[in-house]
Short mmCIF file of C-alpha atoms and ligand atoms in Angstrom, two decimals:
data_model
loop_
_atom_site.label_atom_id
_atom_site.label_comp_id
_atom_site.label_asym_id
_atom_site.label_seq_id
_atom_site.Cartn_x
_atom_site.Cartn_y
_atom_site.Cartn_z
CA UNK J 17 0.00 0.00 0.00
CA UNK J 18 2.83 2.40 0.81
CA UNK J 19 5.24 1.21 -1.86
CA UNK J 20 6.05 4.09 -4.21
CA UNK J 21 4.67 6.70 -1.79
CA UNK J 22 6.95 9.63 -0.91
CA UNK J 23 8.03 10.78 2.56
CA UNK J 24 9.79 13.72 4.15
CA UNK J 25 11.38 13.94 7.59
CA UNK J 26 11.75 17.15 9.59
CA UNK J 27 14.21 16.78 12.47
CA UNK J 28 14.54 18.93 15.57
CA UNK J 29 17.14 18.69 18.32
CA UNK J 30 20.24 16.66 18.97
CA UNK J 31 22.42 14.22 17.05
CA UNK J 32 20.55 11.29 18.56
CA UNK J 33 17.39 12.56 16.85
CA UNK J 34 19.27 13.10 13.60
CA UNK J 35 20.46 9.53 13.77
CA UNK J 36 16.96 8.28 14.60
CA UNK J 37 15.79 10.15 11.48
CA UNK J 38 18.33 8.24 9.39
CA UNK J 39 16.82 5.05 10.77
CA UNK J 40 13.26 6.23 10.04
CA UNK J 41 14.39 6.95 6.50
CA UNK J 42 15.99 3.50 6.20
CA UNK J 43 12.88 1.73 7.50
CA UNK J 44 10.50 3.65 5.21
CA UNK J 45 12.72 2.98 2.20
CA UNK J 46 12.52 -0.73 3.07
CA UNK J 47 8.76 -0.40 2.62
CA UNK J 48 9.45 0.81 -0.93
CA UNK J 49 8.83 4.46 -0.09
CA UNK J 50 10.89 7.25 -1.67
CA UNK J 51 12.50 10.11 0.31
CA UNK J 52 11.84 13.68 -0.86
CA UNK J 53 13.34 16.95 0.35
CA UNK J 54 10.25 19.03 1.06
CA UNK J 55 6.85 18.59 2.72
CA UNK J 56 4.80 19.63 -0.37
CA UNK J 57 6.33 16.71 -2.32
CA UNK J 58 5.58 14.17 0.42
CA UNK J 59 2.64 11.79 0.92
CA UNK J 60 3.85 11.10 4.45
CA UNK J 61 5.58 13.64 6.69
CA UNK J 62 7.42 12.60 9.83
CA UNK J 63 8.42 15.10 12.51
CA UNK J 64 11.23 13.92 14.79
CA UNK J 65 10.78 16.18 17.77
CA UNK J 66 12.73 17.62 20.70
CA UNK J 67 11.43 18.95 24.03
CA UNK J 68 14.68 19.95 25.73
CA UNK J 69 13.70 23.63 25.59
CA UNK J 70 10.39 25.42 25.16
CA UNK J 71 11.41 26.97 21.84
CA UNK J 72 11.64 23.56 20.17
CA UNK J 73 8.14 22.75 21.46
CA UNK J 74 6.73 25.96 20.01
CA UNK J 75 8.45 25.49 16.66
CA UNK J 76 7.00 22.03 16.29
CA UNK J 77 3.47 23.14 17.11
CA UNK J 78 3.79 26.03 14.61
CA UNK J 79 5.05 23.77 11.83
CA UNK J 80 2.47 21.07 12.40
CA UNK J 81 -0.32 23.66 12.48
CA UNK J 82 0.84 25.11 9.14
CA UNK J 83 0.62 21.64 7.52
CA UNK J 84 -3.11 22.22 7.07
CA UNK J 85 -2.41 24.86 4.43
CA UNK J 86 -0.06 22.78 2.28
CA UNK J 87 -1.97 21.17 -0.63
CA UNK J 88 -1.54 17.49 -1.48
CA UNK J 89 1.10 16.83 -4.08
CA UNK J 90 -0.58 16.61 -7.52
CA UNK J 91 0.56 13.01 -8.21
CA UNK J 92 -0.57 11.72 -4.80
CA UNK J 93 -2.80 8.66 -4.85
CA UNK J 94 -3.97 9.31 -1.30
CA UNK J 95 -6.89 11.44 -0.21
CA UNK J 96 -4.81 13.17 2.45
CA UNK J 97 -1.25 13.75 3.62
CA UNK J 98 -0.25 11.54 6.54
CA UNK J 99 1.39 13.37 9.42
CA UNK J 100 3.45 11.46 12.01
CA UNK J 101 5.08 12.78 15.20
CA UNK J 102 7.97 10.84 16.73
CA UNK J 103 10.90 11.59 19.02
CA UNK J 104 10.81 13.20 22.46
CA UNK J 105 7.55 15.18 22.21
CA UNK J 106 5.83 12.05 20.89
CA UNK J 107 7.17 10.14 23.89
CA UNK J 108 6.17 12.87 26.35
CA UNK J 109 2.67 13.75 25.08
CA UNK J 110 1.50 10.55 23.37
CA UNK J 111 -2.21 10.39 22.55
CA UNK J 112 -2.80 13.96 23.79
CA UNK J 113 -1.25 15.11 20.51
CA UNK J 114 -4.01 13.38 18.55
CA UNK J 115 -6.55 15.44 20.52
CA UNK J 116 -4.80 18.78 20.16
CA UNK J 117 -3.72 18.33 16.52
CA UNK J 118 -6.63 16.84 14.53
CA UNK J 119 -4.60 16.47 11.33
CA UNK J 120 -1.93 14.30 13.00
CA UNK J 121 -2.41 10.62 12.15
CA UNK J 122 0.31 8.81 14.08
CA UNK J 123 2.29 9.45 17.25
CA UNK J 124 5.17 7.19 18.26
CA UNK J 125 7.86 7.49 20.94
CA UNK J 126 11.59 7.15 21.48
CA UNK J 127 11.46 3.52 22.63
CA UNK J 128 9.42 2.06 19.76
CA UNK J 129 11.03 3.61 16.68
CA UNK J 130 11.27 0.11 15.23
CA UNK J 131 7.46 -0.18 15.20
CA UNK J 132 6.99 2.79 12.87
CA UNK J 133 6.63 0.79 9.60
CA UNK J 134 3.78 -1.38 10.84
CA UNK J 135 2.08 1.45 12.76
CA UNK J 136 2.11 3.58 9.61
CA UNK J 137 0.80 0.71 7.50
CA UNK J 138 -2.09 0.25 9.95
CA UNK J 139 -2.94 3.95 9.83
CA UNK J 140 -3.06 3.98 6.03
CA UNK J 141 -4.73 0.62 5.47
CA UNK J 142 -7.31 0.85 8.24
CA UNK J 143 -7.87 4.59 7.88
CA UNK J 144 -7.34 5.12 11.60
CA UNK J 145 -5.31 7.48 13.74
CA UNK J 146 -3.20 6.10 16.54
CA UNK J 147 -0.64 6.84 19.25
CA UNK J 148 1.70 4.08 20.35
CA UNK J 149 4.12 4.79 23.17
CA UNK J 150 5.95 2.35 25.42
CA UNK J 151 7.41 3.32 28.80
CA UNK J 152 10.90 2.06 28.22
CA UNK J 153 12.82 -0.98 27.23
CA UNK J 154 15.46 -3.08 28.90
CA UNK J 155 17.53 -3.83 25.81
CA UNK J 156 19.30 -1.75 23.20
CA UNK J 157 17.41 -1.34 19.90
CA UNK J 158 18.35 -4.04 17.46
CA UNK J 159 20.30 -2.72 14.51
CA UNK J 160 17.74 -0.95 12.32
CA UNK J 161 18.19 -0.15 8.65
CA UNK J 162 19.45 3.38 8.13
CA UNK J 163 19.84 5.76 5.25
CA UNK J 164 22.77 8.02 6.07
CA UNK J 165 22.77 11.66 5.11
CA UNK J 166 26.45 11.35 4.12
CA UNK J 167 27.92 8.06 2.92
CA UNK J 168 31.30 8.78 4.52
CA UNK J 169 30.14 9.85 8.00
CA UNK J 170 28.20 7.66 10.43
CA UNK J 171 26.72 8.05 13.87
CA UNK J 172 27.13 5.02 16.08
CA UNK J 173 24.96 5.04 19.21
CA UNK J 174 26.70 3.25 22.08
CA UNK J 175 24.24 4.17 24.84
CA UNK J 176 20.68 5.41 24.94
CA UNK J 177 18.96 7.17 27.83
CA UNK J 178 20.45 8.96 30.82
CA UNK J 179 20.65 8.34 34.57
CA UNK J 180 22.07 11.70 35.57
CA UNK J 181 18.93 13.71 36.25
CA UNK J 182 20.43 17.16 35.97
CA UNK J 183 17.67 19.15 37.63
CA UNK J 184 16.79 21.26 34.55
CA UNK J 185 16.71 18.41 32.06
CA UNK J 186 13.84 16.42 30.59
CA UNK J 187 16.02 13.90 28.70
CA UNK J 188 15.99 11.14 31.37
CA UNK J 189 12.18 11.25 31.35
CA UNK J 190 11.73 11.00 27.58
CA UNK J 191 14.73 8.84 26.66
CA UNK J 192 14.57 6.56 29.70
CA UNK J 193 17.28 4.87 31.79
CA UNK J 194 20.74 4.45 30.35
CA UNK J 195 21.31 1.25 28.40
CA UNK J 196 24.69 0.34 26.91
CA UNK J 197 24.88 -1.31 23.55
CA UNK J 198 26.66 -4.68 23.65
CA UNK J 199 30.38 -4.18 23.08
CA UNK J 200 30.63 -6.80 20.32
CA UNK J 201 27.83 -5.08 18.44
CA UNK J 202 29.69 -1.75 18.55
CA UNK J 203 32.88 -3.40 17.30
CA UNK J 204 31.04 -5.17 14.49
CA UNK J 205 29.17 -2.01 13.50
CA UNK J 206 32.41 -0.01 13.34
CA UNK J 207 34.06 -2.65 11.16
CA UNK J 208 31.05 -2.82 8.90
CA UNK J 209 31.04 0.99 8.49
CA UNK J 210 34.72 0.90 7.53
CA UNK J 211 34.06 -1.77 4.91
CA UNK J 212 31.33 0.47 3.48
CA UNK J 213 33.81 3.32 3.08
CA UNK J 214 32.84 5.38 6.15
CA UNK J 215 35.67 7.74 7.10
CA UNK J 216 34.30 9.30 10.26
CA UNK J 217 32.43 7.60 13.09
CA UNK J 218 30.81 9.67 15.84
CA UNK J 219 29.98 7.63 18.93
CA UNK J 220 26.71 8.81 20.42
CA UNK J 221 25.15 8.77 23.87
CA UNK J 222 23.76 11.28 26.38
CA UNK J 223 26.83 10.51 28.47
CA UNK J 224 29.23 8.25 26.56
CA UNK J 225 31.68 8.24 29.49
CA UNK J 226 29.38 6.12 31.62
CA UNK J 227 29.25 3.38 28.97
CA UNK J 228 29.25 -0.07 30.56
CA UNK J 229 27.93 0.91 33.96
CA UNK J 230 24.82 -1.19 33.38
CA UNK J 231 27.05 -4.03 32.11
CA UNK J 232 28.60 -4.53 35.56
CA UNK J 233 31.08 -1.71 34.96
CA UNK J 234 33.04 -3.31 32.19
CA UNK J 235 34.00 -2.87 29.40
CA UNK J 236 34.49 0.87 29.85
CA UNK J 237 34.33 3.75 27.41
CA UNK J 238 38.12 3.84 26.92
CA UNK J 239 37.90 0.21 25.80
CA UNK J 240 35.14 1.14 23.35
CA UNK J 241 37.45 3.81 21.95
CA UNK J 242 40.24 1.25 21.55
CA UNK J 243 37.94 -1.16 19.73
CA UNK J 244 36.56 1.48 17.38
CA UNK J 245 40.07 2.77 16.76
CA UNK J 246 41.19 -0.76 15.83
CA UNK J 247 38.53 -0.84 13.09
CA UNK J 248 40.91 1.42 11.17
CA UNK J 249 38.35 4.20 10.59
CA UNK J 250 40.11 7.45 9.74
CA UNK J 251 38.31 9.67 12.22
CA UNK J 252 36.57 9.10 15.54
CA UNK J 253 34.57 11.64 17.51
CA UNK J 254 32.16 11.24 20.39
CA UNK J 255 29.34 13.16 22.07
CA UNK J 256 28.34 13.90 24.73
CA UNK J 257 30.74 13.67 27.67
CA UNK J 258 29.78 14.42 31.24
CA UNK J 259 32.71 16.00 33.14
CA UNK J 260 32.03 13.95 36.29
CA UNK J 261 32.72 10.73 34.38
CA UNK J 262 35.61 11.76 32.11
CA UNK J 263 38.32 9.33 33.22
CA UNK J 264 42.09 9.64 32.96
CA UNK J 265 42.03 6.57 30.71
CA UNK J 266 39.78 8.37 28.21
CA UNK J 267 41.91 11.54 28.40
CA UNK J 268 44.99 9.38 27.69
CA UNK J 269 43.39 8.13 24.47
CA UNK J 270 43.69 11.63 22.98
CA UNK J 271 47.46 11.07 23.06
CA UNK J 272 47.56 7.43 22.04
CA UNK J 273 44.83 6.88 19.44
CA UNK J 274 45.81 8.45 16.16
CA UNK J 275 42.32 8.34 14.70
CA UNK J 276 40.68 9.97 17.73
CA UNK J 277 40.25 13.57 16.59
CA UNK J 278 41.71 16.33 18.82
CA UNK J 279 38.35 17.88 19.69
CA UNK J 280 36.10 17.45 22.71
CA UNK J 281 32.66 18.75 23.56
CA UNK J 282 32.58 18.97 27.35
CA UNK J 283 29.45 20.75 28.62
CA UNK J 284 30.19 22.90 31.67
CA UNK J 285 26.68 24.46 32.04
CA UNK J 286 27.88 27.01 34.62
CA UNK J 287 31.10 28.25 36.22
CA UNK J 288 29.53 28.66 39.66
CA UNK J 289 29.79 25.83 42.19
CA UNK J 290 26.49 26.84 43.82
CA UNK J 291 24.66 26.64 40.50
CA UNK J 292 26.43 23.41 39.50
CA UNK J 293 25.24 21.90 42.75
CA UNK J 294 21.68 23.12 42.24
CA UNK J 295 21.85 21.61 38.74
CA UNK J 296 22.97 18.27 40.24
CA UNK J 297 25.98 18.23 37.92
CA UNK J 298 28.18 16.64 40.59
CA UNK J 299 31.46 18.42 39.79
CA UNK J 300 32.96 21.79 40.71
CA UNK J 301 34.41 24.46 38.46
CA UNK J 302 37.87 23.57 39.82
CA UNK J 303 37.40 19.91 38.88
CA UNK J 304 36.26 20.91 35.40
CA UNK J 305 39.35 23.11 34.96
CA UNK J 306 41.60 20.29 36.19
CA UNK J 307 40.18 18.10 33.40
CA UNK J 308 40.96 20.81 30.85
CA UNK J 309 44.50 21.00 32.16
CA UNK J 310 44.99 17.24 31.85
CA UNK J 311 43.53 17.25 28.34
CA UNK J 312 45.88 20.05 27.30
CA UNK J 313 48.83 18.18 28.80
CA UNK J 314 48.22 15.08 26.71
CA UNK J 315 47.00 16.92 23.60
CA UNK J 316 48.07 20.60 23.66
CA UNK J 317 46.16 21.47 20.48
CA UNK J 318 42.84 19.93 21.56
CA UNK J 319 39.84 22.07 20.52
CA UNK J 320 37.22 22.42 23.24
CA UNK J 321 33.56 23.25 22.98
CA UNK J 322 30.82 23.43 25.58
CA UNK J 323 27.18 24.08 26.51
CA UNK J 324 26.16 26.81 28.94
CA UNK J 325 22.80 27.62 30.51
CA UNK J 326 22.14 31.24 31.48
CA UNK J 327 19.45 32.17 34.01
CA UNK J 328 19.16 28.91 35.96
CA UNK J 329 16.83 29.55 38.97
CA UNK J 330 18.66 31.59 41.60
CA UNK J 331 21.63 32.54 39.38
CA UNK J 332 23.15 35.76 40.76
CA UNK J 333 25.40 38.26 38.98
CA UNK J 334 28.28 36.72 40.94
CA UNK J 335 27.41 33.22 39.65
CA UNK J 336 27.17 34.54 36.11
CA UNK J 337 30.59 36.22 36.36
CA UNK J 338 32.07 32.83 37.35
CA UNK J 339 30.68 31.41 34.10
CA UNK J 340 32.28 34.25 32.14
CA UNK J 341 35.56 33.52 33.91
CA UNK J 342 35.55 29.88 32.92
CA UNK J 343 34.79 30.80 29.30
CA UNK J 344 37.77 33.15 29.27
CA UNK J 345 40.02 30.64 30.97
CA UNK J 346 39.28 27.64 28.72
CA UNK J 347 39.31 29.44 25.35
CA UNK J 348 36.57 27.43 23.63
CA UNK J 349 36.35 27.20 19.85
CA UNK J 350 32.60 26.90 20.18
CA UNK J 351 30.04 27.50 22.94
CA UNK J 352 26.36 26.63 22.67
CA UNK J 353 24.54 29.09 24.91
CA UNK J 354 21.00 28.51 26.13
CA UNK J 355 18.61 30.54 28.21
CA UNK J 356 17.20 28.34 30.98
CA UNK J 357 13.85 26.97 29.95
CA UNK J 358 11.39 25.63 32.54
CA UNK J 359 10.48 22.01 31.86
CA UNK J 360 7.44 20.55 33.59
CA UNK J 361 8.22 17.60 35.84
CA UNK J 362 11.89 18.48 36.41
CA UNK J 363 13.13 19.44 39.92
CA UNK J 364 14.32 22.89 38.74
CA UNK J 365 10.76 23.73 37.73
CA UNK J 366 9.91 23.79 41.45
CA UNK J 367 12.85 26.04 42.40
CA UNK J 368 12.37 29.66 43.29
CA UNK J 369 13.12 31.71 40.21
CA UNK J 370 12.85 35.45 40.58
CA UNK J 371 15.55 36.85 38.33
CA UNK J 372 13.83 39.35 36.00
CA UNK J 373 13.73 38.31 32.35
CA UNK J 374 15.57 41.48 31.24
CA UNK J 375 18.47 40.63 33.54
CA UNK J 376 18.74 37.13 32.06
CA UNK J 377 18.57 38.45 28.50
CA UNK J 378 21.24 41.01 29.27
CA UNK J 379 23.51 38.28 30.72
CA UNK J 380 22.86 36.14 27.68
CA UNK J 381 23.95 38.98 25.38
CA UNK J 382 27.08 39.61 27.44
CA UNK J 383 27.99 35.94 27.30
CA UNK J 384 27.35 35.81 23.57
CA UNK J 385 29.74 38.71 22.96
CA UNK J 386 32.36 37.00 25.11
CA UNK J 387 31.91 33.71 23.27
CA UNK J 388 32.29 35.39 19.88
CA UNK J 389 35.41 37.18 20.99
CA UNK J 390 36.83 33.90 22.33
CA UNK J 391 35.95 31.89 19.20
CA UNK J 392 37.60 34.48 16.97
CA UNK J 393 40.74 34.41 19.11
CA UNK J 394 40.78 30.58 19.17
CA UNK J 395 40.33 30.42 15.39
CA UNK J 396 43.11 32.96 14.80
CA UNK J 397 45.59 30.37 16.11
CA UNK J 398 44.93 28.20 13.03
CA UNK J 399 45.90 30.92 10.50
CA UNK J 400 48.94 29.93 8.46
CA UNK J 401 48.65 26.30 9.59
CA UNK J 402 47.73 23.18 7.71
CA UNK J 403 44.41 21.47 8.39
CA UNK J 404 43.22 18.10 7.14
CA UNK J 405 39.67 18.65 6.01
CA UNK J 406 36.92 16.09 5.45
CA UNK J 407 34.81 17.76 2.77
CA UNK J 408 31.03 17.54 3.10
CA UNK J 409 29.55 19.62 0.29
CA UNK J 410 28.80 23.18 -0.69
CA UNK J 411 28.84 26.00 1.89
CA UNK J 412 25.95 27.74 0.11
CA UNK J 413 24.13 26.46 -2.97
CA UNK J 414 25.70 27.77 -6.17
CA UNK J 415 28.60 29.49 -4.38
CA UNK J 416 31.34 27.13 -5.55
CA UNK J 417 32.63 27.19 -1.96
CA UNK J 418 33.38 23.72 -0.59
CA UNK J 419 32.74 23.16 3.11
CA UNK J 420 34.28 20.59 5.40
CA UNK J 421 35.53 19.92 8.91
CA UNK J 422 39.12 20.04 10.11
CA UNK J 423 40.47 17.45 12.54
CA UNK J 424 39.71 20.01 15.27
CA UNK J 425 36.07 19.99 14.22
CA UNK J 426 36.19 23.50 12.80
CA UNK J 427 34.29 24.46 9.69
CA UNK J 428 36.62 25.21 6.77
CA UNK J 429 35.60 26.93 3.52
CA UNK J 430 37.59 26.53 0.29
CA UNK J 431 36.74 28.45 -2.90
CA UNK J 432 36.68 26.20 -6.00
CA UNK J 433 36.04 27.00 -9.69
CA UNK J 434 32.70 25.23 -9.97
CA UNK J 435 29.87 23.27 -8.35
CA UNK J 436 31.32 20.14 -9.98
CA UNK J 437 34.63 20.75 -8.23
CA UNK J 438 32.75 21.00 -4.92
CA UNK J 439 30.99 17.69 -5.60
CA UNK J 440 34.30 16.03 -6.50
CA UNK J 441 35.73 16.98 -3.09
CA UNK J 442 32.83 15.62 -1.03
CA UNK J 443 33.86 12.68 1.14
CA UNK J 444 37.61 13.27 0.68
CA UNK J 445 40.11 14.18 3.38
CA UNK J 446 42.64 16.67 1.98
CA UNK J 447 45.26 19.09 3.30
CA UNK J 448 44.21 22.74 3.33
CA UNK J 449 46.31 25.80 4.09
CA UNK J 450 44.35 28.09 6.44
CA UNK J 451 44.55 31.64 5.10
CA UNK J 452 42.03 33.50 7.23
CA UNK J 453 39.95 33.02 10.35
CA UNK J 454 36.40 34.24 10.94
CA UNK J 455 34.26 33.86 14.08
CA UNK J 456 32.49 30.69 12.99
CA UNK J 457 34.71 29.31 10.22
CA UNK J 458 38.15 29.27 8.64
CA UNK J 459 38.98 30.07 5.04
CA UNK J 460 41.69 28.14 3.27
CA UNK J 461 43.12 26.83 0.01
CA UNK J 462 43.80 23.30 -1.15
CA UNK J 463 47.41 22.18 -1.18
CA UNK J 464 47.93 20.53 -4.52
N1 LIG G 525 23.43 14.78 27.39
C1 LIG G 525 23.96 15.95 26.88
C2 LIG G 525 22.98 16.82 26.17
C3 LIG G 525 21.78 17.27 26.86
S1 LIG G 525 20.74 18.42 26.08
C4 LIG G 525 24.72 16.63 28.00
O1 LIG G 525 24.55 16.33 29.15
O2 LIG G 525 25.51 17.47 27.71
C5 LIG G 525 21.87 19.58 25.38
C6 LIG G 525 22.03 20.84 26.15
O3 LIG G 525 20.81 21.51 26.28
C7 LIG G 525 22.53 20.66 27.56
O4 LIG G 525 23.90 20.48 27.63
C8 LIG G 525 22.08 21.96 28.22
O5 LIG G 525 23.06 22.95 28.10
C9 LIG G 525 20.86 22.36 27.41
N2 LIG G 525 19.62 22.20 28.17
C10 LIG G 525 19.07 21.05 28.63
N3 LIG G 525 17.94 21.32 29.31
C11 LIG G 525 17.77 22.66 29.29
C12 LIG G 525 16.80 23.56 29.83
N4 LIG G 525 15.77 23.12 30.55
N5 LIG G 525 16.94 24.88 29.59
C13 LIG G 525 17.98 25.34 28.87
N6 LIG G 525 18.93 24.55 28.35
C14 LIG G 525 18.83 23.22 28.55
FE1 LIG G 526 20.26 15.91 30.58
FE2 LIG G 526 22.20 15.91 32.38
FE3 LIG G 526 21.50 13.62 31.17
FE4 LIG G 526 22.75 15.51 29.79
S1 LIG G 526 23.60 14.38 31.53
S2 LIG G 526 20.96 14.37 29.15
S3 LIG G 526 21.94 17.38 30.68
S4 LIG G 526 20.25 14.81 32.55
#
C-alpha cells in the first residue's frame, strides 16, 4: 500500500534525533517508499521532535499547524497527507497530541522507533489514527536499517537514555534509563562501516563516558574507543561527555589513538559551584578546569567546545561572572549558549526563580559577545597552519565554496572553480592551508 509513496522527515534537536531520522528513512525505504526533500512533495511527513527547551516545542506546534495549508502533491494517490510525530515530544505527550492536533495521524515514541513501519501501514490501510508509546525498554534497539545523510560519515549510538537527572533536564524522562549497547555489536558495527567506506564515526550517547555501567562496569568507554580505533576508521569523535565521568584513561586516548580527533565537547553548564550543585551536575568548576588541564597536557592542540545555561533559577550576577571567567580561561572554539527553559516535571521547575527576564537576556547577550570574541581568538591560532579537512559539500548552494571539517572539528571553507569541483571533493580528506579566520569558520586553500 505504501510502496512508491513519498516521505519527508523534519528533524529537531540533537544528534541522537538526527540519527533516529536516518533510521526512520531506512525503515520507510525498506517499505518501498521514496525520500523527498520538502513537505509539499511528500505523501507522508514525519516530525522527529525535541522537548529539551520550550522553543523547540513551540516550533513544532507552529510547523504542524501550518501543515493544514499545504496542498496534497498533484501526483498523490492518497486522499490526504499523513502526518506522524515521533521523538521526544511524541514520547512525552503521546495520545494527547491526537486530541490537540486533529490532522496528525500517528504518534510514536523514542522507545518504539522500530514499530513505525507497521504502525504507519495500519494507519493507512485501516484509515485510523493512533498513538503508540511504550514506557521504556530493557535492551538496546536491534540494529535498524538506516539511510545516512552522508555516505562517509556515520553516527554510532553506544548508549541510549540517561541516569544523571540534571535538575533542569527532561532527557531522562523521555529517553529513559541508560542502556549500553553490547560491546561486540559496537565493534562489528564499526568494522562494517569501515568496509562500506565510512571515514568518520561519531559515537553517540547522552553521556558516553558512563558506557558499561549497566554491564557490571566493564567494558568501559576507553575500551570502546580502543575497539573502534582498531577498526581502522580514519576519524573518531564522540558526544556527549559528562565532566564527572571523564576518566584519565579516556583523556589518555587523545594522546595514544591516532584516529581519535583532537576535539572534545565537554558541557560545563555554569562556572559557579552553587549553581552546578543546584543543577545536580556533581562536579565543581575547579574539577572541570583540572580536566581541561589534563587534556591540554596530553594533547596541547585539543579544541574544546561546551554548553552553557544562562538564568538557571537563583543565578546571581556573581554566579554569572564565574561562568564568564571559565569561558575566558578555557578558550573554547565553540560555545552553545541557552537561556534556561522551565520544563514541567523536572526538579528545577519547582525552584524559586525570581531573576527578572531582562536581567537574564542582558547576561545572555554579554555571554554571547564574550563567546564570539573567544571563538575568533581561538580560530586565529589556526591561520597559516595546515588542516586536514573532510569535505562535506557546498557551503551555500551555487557558491562554488566547498565546506568541510578540520580534525579540530572547525568548519573550513575553500573556494573552487565550480559546483562540480565541490561535488568532487565531497567525502575526501585533503590538506588545506588556512589563510584567514572568521568567528564561525576558517577560510583556506587546497594544497595541490
Ligand atoms: N546529554 C547531553 C545533552 C543534553 S541536552 C549533555 O549532558 O551534555 C543539550 C544541552 O541543552 C545541555 O547540555 C544543556 O546545556 C541544554 N539544556 C538542557 N535542558 C535545558 C533547559 N531546561 N533549559 C535550557 N537549556 C537546557
Ligand atoms: Fe540531561 Fe544531564 Fe543527562 Fe545531559 S547528563 S541528558 S543534561 S540529565
